[in-house]
Amino acid sequence: AGSSRRSDIKREHSTQLLGDVLAKPWLPLPLGLKPPSLESVMVELQKQGVANVPPTCS
């Protein structure tokens, strides 16, 4: 039962971290979280039906 409880605590902590990241996108990501790659974002946008994406201004 201890292992199951630890798993639940880890899941709750991860959910809380993701909630904080989504609620405050201007803050730096917590340690261990990396921003998505441009390629993965483009693939997901295509899956969602977004065909035209404006160019980045870098």
mmCIF file of N, CA and C in Angstrom:
data_model
loop_
_atom_site.group_PDB
_atom_site.id
_atom_site.type_symbol
_atom_site.label_atom_id
_atom_site.label_comp_id
_atom_site.label_asym_id
_atom_site.label_seq_id
_atom_site.Cartn_x
_atom_site.Cartn_y
_atom_site.Cartn_z
ATOM 1 N N ALA A 1 0.824 -1.197 0.000
ATOM 2 C CA ALA A 1 0.000 0.000 0.000
ATOM 3 C C ALA A 1 0.861 1.251 0.000
ATOM 4 N N GLY A 2 2.084 1.161 0.596
ATOM 5 C CA GLY A 2 2.967 2.316 0.645
ATOM 6 C C GLY A 2 3.405 2.759 -0.734
ATOM 7 N N SER A 3 3.678 1.793 -1.601
ATOM 8 C CA SER A 3 4.099 2.104 -2.962
ATOM 9 C C SER A 3 2.986 2.806 -3.729
ATOM 10 N N SER A 4 1.763 2.351 -3.525
ATOM 11 C CA SER A 4 0.611 2.968 -4.189
ATOM 12 C C SER A 4 0.424 4.401 -3.707
ATOM 13 N N ARG A 5 0.608 4.624 -2.426
ATOM 14 C CA ARG A 5 0.451 5.969 -1.854
ATOM 15 C C ARG A 5 1.518 6.913 -2.408
ATOM 16 N N ARG A 6 2.766 6.409 -2.516
ATOM 17 C CA ARG A 6 3.843 7.240 -3.078
ATOM 18 C C ARG A 6 3.531 7.609 -4.522
ATOM 19 N N SER A 7 2.989 6.671 -5.262
ATOM 20 C CA SER A 7 2.618 6.923 -6.650
ATOM 21 C C SER A 7 1.537 7.997 -6.731
ATOM 22 N N ASP A 8 0.555 7.916 -5.830
ATOM 23 C CA ASP A 8 -0.512 8.922 -5.799
ATOM 24 C C ASP A 8 0.050 10.302 -5.485
ATOM 25 N N ILE A 9 0.988 10.369 -4.537
ATOM 26 C CA ILE A 9 1.582 11.655 -4.160
ATOM 27 C C ILE A 9 2.367 12.235 -5.333
ATOM 28 N N LYS A 10 3.138 11.391 -6.034
ATOM 29 C CA LYS A 10 3.888 11.859 -7.205
ATOM 30 C C LYS A 10 2.940 12.380 -8.281
ATOM 31 N N ARG A 11 1.854 11.656 -8.509
ATOM 32 C CA ARG A 11 0.881 12.064 -9.524
ATOM 33 C C ARG A 11 0.253 13.405 -9.139
ATOM 34 N N GLU A 12 -0.119 13.562 -7.869
ATOM 35 C CA GLU A 12 -0.716 14.822 -7.408
ATOM 36 C C GLU A 12 0.269 15.970 -7.574
ATOM 37 N N HIS A 13 1.532 15.730 -7.232
ATOM 38 C CA HIS A 13 2.552 16.769 -7.351
ATOM 39 C C HIS A 13 2.745 17.152 -8.819
ATOM 40 N N SER A 14 2.809 16.163 -9.707
ATOM 41 C CA SER A 14 2.963 16.432 -11.136
ATOM 42 C C SER A 14 1.778 17.222 -11.672
ATOM 43 N N THR A 15 0.583 16.844 -11.253
ATOM 44 C CA THR A 15 -0.622 17.551 -11.689
ATOM 45 C C THR A 15 -0.591 18.996 -11.212
ATOM 46 N N GLN A 16 -0.152 19.207 -9.978
ATOM 47 C CA GLN A 16 -0.065 20.563 -9.435
ATOM 48 C C GLN A 16 0.965 21.386 -10.208
ATOM 49 N N LEU A 17 2.126 20.784 -10.512
ATOM 50 C CA LEU A 17 3.150 21.494 -11.281
ATOM 51 C C LEU A 17 2.630 21.901 -12.654
ATOM 52 N N LEU A 18 1.967 20.971 -13.334
ATOM 53 C CA LEU A 18 1.425 21.288 -14.660
ATOM 54 C C LEU A 18 0.365 22.375 -14.565
ATOM 55 N N GLY A 19 -0.461 22.320 -13.545
ATOM 56 C CA GLY A 19 -1.471 23.360 -13.346
ATOM 57 C C GLY A 19 -0.832 24.720 -13.162
ATOM 58 N N ASP A 20 0.246 24.773 -12.375
ATOM 59 C CA ASP A 20 0.954 26.033 -12.161
ATOM 60 C C ASP A 20 1.557 26.552 -13.461
ATOM 61 N N VAL A 21 2.145 25.649 -14.248
ATOM 62 C CA VAL A 21 2.756 26.046 -15.523
ATOM 63 C C VAL A 21 1.695 26.608 -16.466
ATOM 64 N N LEU A 22 0.552 25.950 -16.542
ATOM 65 C CA LEU A 22 -0.509 26.413 -17.442
ATOM 66 C C LEU A 22 -1.140 27.709 -16.954
ATOM 67 N N ALA A 23 -1.244 27.882 -15.643
ATOM 68 C CA ALA A 23 -1.868 29.088 -15.092
ATOM 69 C C ALA A 23 -0.944 30.300 -15.181
ATOM 70 N N LYS A 24 0.376 30.066 -15.160
ATOM 71 C CA LYS A 24 1.348 31.169 -15.151
ATOM 72 C C LYS A 24 2.420 30.926 -16.210
ATOM 73 N N PRO A 25 2.057 31.022 -17.495
ATOM 74 C CA PRO A 25 3.011 30.676 -18.558
ATOM 75 C C PRO A 25 4.214 31.610 -18.643
ATOM 76 N N TRP A 26 4.160 32.765 -17.997
ATOM 77 C CA TRP A 26 5.272 33.708 -18.057
ATOM 78 C C TRP A 26 6.410 33.323 -17.108
ATOM 79 N N LEU A 27 6.157 32.416 -16.168
ATOM 80 C CA LEU A 27 7.196 31.989 -15.237
ATOM 81 C C LEU A 27 8.084 30.925 -15.882
ATOM 82 N N PRO A 28 9.352 30.831 -15.444
ATOM 83 C CA PRO A 28 10.212 29.765 -15.980
ATOM 84 C C PRO A 28 9.663 28.391 -15.627
ATOM 85 N N LEU A 29 9.969 27.404 -16.449
ATOM 86 C CA LEU A 29 9.500 26.042 -16.194
ATOM 87 C C LEU A 29 10.203 25.465 -14.970
ATOM 88 N N PRO A 30 9.498 24.659 -14.177
ATOM 89 C CA PRO A 30 10.148 23.992 -13.044
ATOM 90 C C PRO A 30 11.263 23.070 -13.540
ATOM 91 N N LEU A 31 12.213 22.790 -12.670
ATOM 92 C CA LEU A 31 13.308 21.887 -13.035
ATOM 93 C C LEU A 31 12.753 20.568 -13.544
ATOM 94 N N GLY A 32 13.330 20.064 -14.596
ATOM 95 C CA GLY A 32 12.901 18.784 -15.148
ATOM 96 C C GLY A 32 11.900 18.918 -16.281
ATOM 97 N N LEU A 33 11.238 20.070 -16.407
ATOM 98 C CA LEU A 33 10.291 20.266 -17.509
ATOM 99 C C LEU A 33 10.983 21.051 -18.611
ATOM 100 N N LYS A 34 10.832 20.586 -19.822
ATOM 101 C CA LYS A 34 11.424 21.258 -20.970
ATOM 102 C C LYS A 34 10.298 21.756 -21.868
ATOM 103 N N PRO A 35 10.515 22.894 -22.531
ATOM 104 C CA PRO A 35 9.499 23.350 -23.476
ATOM 105 C C PRO A 35 9.416 22.380 -24.649
ATOM 106 N N PRO A 36 8.275 22.309 -25.314
ATOM 107 C CA PRO A 36 8.148 21.402 -26.460
ATOM 108 C C PRO A 36 9.012 21.887 -27.618
ATOM 109 N N SER A 37 9.447 20.957 -28.437
ATOM 110 C CA SER A 37 10.231 21.330 -29.613
ATOM 111 C C SER A 37 9.300 21.951 -30.653
ATOM 112 N N LEU A 38 9.867 22.780 -31.507
ATOM 113 C CA LEU A 38 9.081 23.415 -32.566
ATOM 114 C C LEU A 38 8.432 22.359 -33.450
ATOM 115 N N GLU A 39 9.192 21.301 -33.740
ATOM 116 C CA GLU A 39 8.668 20.232 -34.602
ATOM 117 C C GLU A 39 7.430 19.574 -33.987
ATOM 118 N N SER A 40 7.483 19.273 -32.687
ATOM 119 C CA SER A 40 6.335 18.614 -32.056
ATOM 120 C C SER A 40 5.120 19.540 -32.019
ATOM 121 N N VAL A 41 5.365 20.841 -31.850
ATOM 122 C CA VAL A 41 4.257 21.805 -31.861
ATOM 123 C C VAL A 41 3.631 21.863 -33.250
ATOM 124 N N MET A 42 4.470 21.901 -34.293
ATOM 125 C CA MET A 42 3.952 21.964 -35.661
ATOM 126 C C MET A 42 3.148 20.711 -36.002
ATOM 127 N N VAL A 43 3.635 19.539 -35.584
ATOM 128 C CA VAL A 43 2.919 18.285 -35.836
ATOM 129 C C VAL A 43 1.559 18.325 -35.151
ATOM 130 N N GLU A 44 1.523 18.782 -33.905
ATOM 131 C CA GLU A 44 0.256 18.837 -33.167
ATOM 132 C C GLU A 44 -0.707 19.832 -33.809
ATOM 133 N N LEU A 45 -0.207 20.977 -34.263
ATOM 134 C CA LEU A 45 -1.072 21.947 -34.935
ATOM 135 C C LEU A 45 -1.667 21.345 -36.207
ATOM 136 N N GLN A 46 -0.862 20.607 -36.966
ATOM 137 C CA GLN A 46 -1.374 19.967 -38.177
ATOM 138 C C GLN A 46 -2.444 18.941 -37.831
ATOM 139 N N LYS A 47 -2.234 18.186 -36.752
ATOM 140 C CA LYS A 47 -3.239 17.213 -36.310
ATOM 141 C C LYS A 47 -4.544 17.909 -35.948
ATOM 142 N N GLN A 48 -4.436 19.119 -35.396
ATOM 143 C CA GLN A 48 -5.619 19.871 -34.973
ATOM 144 C C GLN A 48 -6.281 20.599 -36.147
ATOM 145 N N GLY A 49 -5.669 20.523 -37.329
ATOM 146 C CA GLY A 49 -6.265 21.142 -38.506
ATOM 147 C C GLY A 49 -5.813 22.568 -38.764
ATOM 148 N N VAL A 50 -4.762 23.017 -38.079
ATOM 149 C CA VAL A 50 -4.236 24.363 -38.308
ATOM 150 C C VAL A 50 -3.194 24.257 -39.414
ATOM 151 N N ALA A 51 -3.545 24.749 -40.600
ATOM 152 C CA ALA A 51 -2.659 24.590 -41.757
ATOM 153 C C ALA A 51 -1.656 25.736 -41.868
ATOM 154 N N ASN A 52 -2.109 26.957 -41.631
ATOM 155 C CA ASN A 52 -1.239 28.119 -41.811
ATOM 156 C C ASN A 52 -0.794 28.656 -40.457
ATOM 157 N N VAL A 53 0.515 28.623 -40.251
ATOM 158 C CA VAL A 53 1.093 29.146 -39.017
ATOM 159 C C VAL A 53 1.997 30.304 -39.402
ATOM 160 N N PRO A 54 1.792 31.479 -38.795
ATOM 161 C CA PRO A 54 2.647 32.612 -39.154
ATOM 162 C C PRO A 54 4.105 32.327 -38.788
ATOM 163 N N PRO A 55 5.038 32.901 -39.542
ATOM 164 C CA PRO A 55 6.458 32.663 -39.242
ATOM 165 C C PRO A 55 6.830 33.255 -37.882
ATOM 166 N N THR A 56 7.849 32.687 -37.273
ATOM 167 C CA THR A 56 8.320 33.215 -35.990
ATOM 168 C C THR A 56 9.154 34.451 -36.244
ATOM 169 N N CYS A 57 9.239 35.305 -35.275
ATOM 170 C CA CYS A 57 10.050 36.518 -35.426
ATOM 171 C C CYS A 57 11.269 36.405 -34.520
ATOM 172 N N SER A 58 12.203 35.541 -34.918
ATOM 173 C CA SER A 58 13.398 35.339 -34.089
ATOM 174 C C SER A 58 14.605 36.013 -34.676
#
